[in-house]
């Protein structure tokens, strides 16, 4: 493949699919849940993603603040 990044993403998707199959015993293709259920799953995943982003931003702010404090002490 010409793009290592895309290849890494593809491998992660395949791995995630394997985890899902192990957990639920069915592929997405064969899973016949209702459209409303699929939309609910999407909504829940997106809410989780927003929470993860907020946590990452908080950690980043703390790390930057610690660097400023450390640098100020060295001056």
Short mmCIF file of C-alpha atoms in Angstrom, two decimals:
data_model
loop_
_atom_site.label_atom_id
_atom_site.label_comp_id
_atom_site.label_asym_id
_atom_site.label_seq_id
_atom_site.Cartn_x
_atom_site.Cartn_y
_atom_site.Cartn_z
CA UNK A 1 0.00 0.00 0.00
CA UNK A 2 1.31 3.45 -0.80
CA UNK A 3 0.12 5.13 2.43
CA UNK A 4 1.24 3.70 5.76
CA UNK A 5 -1.25 5.84 7.67
CA UNK A 6 -4.21 4.46 5.73
CA UNK A 7 -2.84 0.95 6.18
CA UNK A 8 -2.63 1.50 9.95
CA UNK A 9 -6.25 2.71 10.01
CA UNK A 10 -7.40 -0.29 7.97
CA UNK A 11 -5.63 -2.67 10.35
CA UNK A 12 -7.24 -0.96 13.35
CA UNK A 13 -10.67 -1.26 11.74
CA UNK A 14 -10.10 -4.96 11.09
CA UNK A 15 -8.94 -5.48 14.66
CA UNK A 16 -11.96 -3.59 16.00
CA UNK A 17 -14.22 -5.76 13.86
CA UNK A 18 -12.65 -8.87 15.36
CA UNK A 19 -13.26 -7.53 18.87
CA UNK A 20 -16.90 -6.79 18.01
CA UNK A 21 -17.42 -10.24 16.55
CA UNK A 22 -15.89 -11.87 19.64
CA UNK A 23 -18.12 -9.77 21.90
CA UNK A 24 -21.42 -10.02 19.98
CA UNK A 25 -20.97 -13.14 17.83
CA UNK A 26 -22.29 -11.46 14.69
CA UNK A 27 -20.88 -9.32 11.89
CA UNK A 28 -22.28 -5.88 11.12
CA UNK A 29 -23.50 -7.25 7.81
CA UNK A 30 -25.58 -9.90 9.55
CA UNK A 31 -26.74 -7.76 12.49
CA UNK A 32 -30.40 -6.89 11.88
CA UNK A 33 -31.10 -4.31 14.57
CA UNK A 34 -33.55 -1.53 13.77
CA UNK A 35 -32.49 1.76 12.22
CA UNK A 36 -33.39 3.53 15.47
CA UNK A 37 -31.07 1.20 17.39
CA UNK A 38 -28.22 1.90 14.97
CA UNK A 39 -28.80 5.64 15.31
CA UNK A 40 -28.77 5.29 19.09
CA UNK A 41 -25.43 3.42 18.90
CA UNK A 42 -23.99 6.21 16.74
CA UNK A 43 -25.26 8.86 19.15
CA UNK A 44 -23.75 7.07 22.16
CA UNK A 45 -20.40 6.62 20.42
CA UNK A 46 -20.29 10.29 19.45
CA UNK A 47 -21.12 11.37 22.99
CA UNK A 48 -18.29 9.15 24.24
CA UNK A 49 -15.96 10.72 21.66
CA UNK A 50 -16.83 14.23 22.89
CA UNK A 51 -16.06 13.14 26.45
CA UNK A 52 -12.70 11.70 25.36
CA UNK A 53 -11.85 14.93 23.53
CA UNK A 54 -12.70 17.00 26.60
CA UNK A 55 -10.51 14.78 28.78
CA UNK A 56 -7.61 14.98 26.32
CA UNK A 57 -7.91 18.78 26.20
CA UNK A 58 -7.88 18.92 29.99
CA UNK A 59 -4.75 16.75 30.18
CA UNK A 60 -3.07 18.88 27.51
CA UNK A 61 -3.89 22.11 29.36
CA UNK A 62 -2.46 20.65 32.59
CA UNK A 63 0.72 19.54 30.82
CA UNK A 64 1.19 22.96 29.21
CA UNK A 65 0.60 24.67 32.55
CA UNK A 66 3.19 22.41 34.21
CA UNK A 67 5.70 23.29 31.48
CA UNK A 68 5.12 27.02 31.99
CA UNK A 69 5.58 26.64 35.75
CA UNK A 70 8.74 24.57 35.29
CA UNK A 71 10.16 27.02 32.77
CA UNK A 72 9.35 30.00 35.05
CA UNK A 73 11.24 28.36 37.93
CA UNK A 74 14.29 27.83 35.71
CA UNK A 75 14.50 31.51 34.79
#
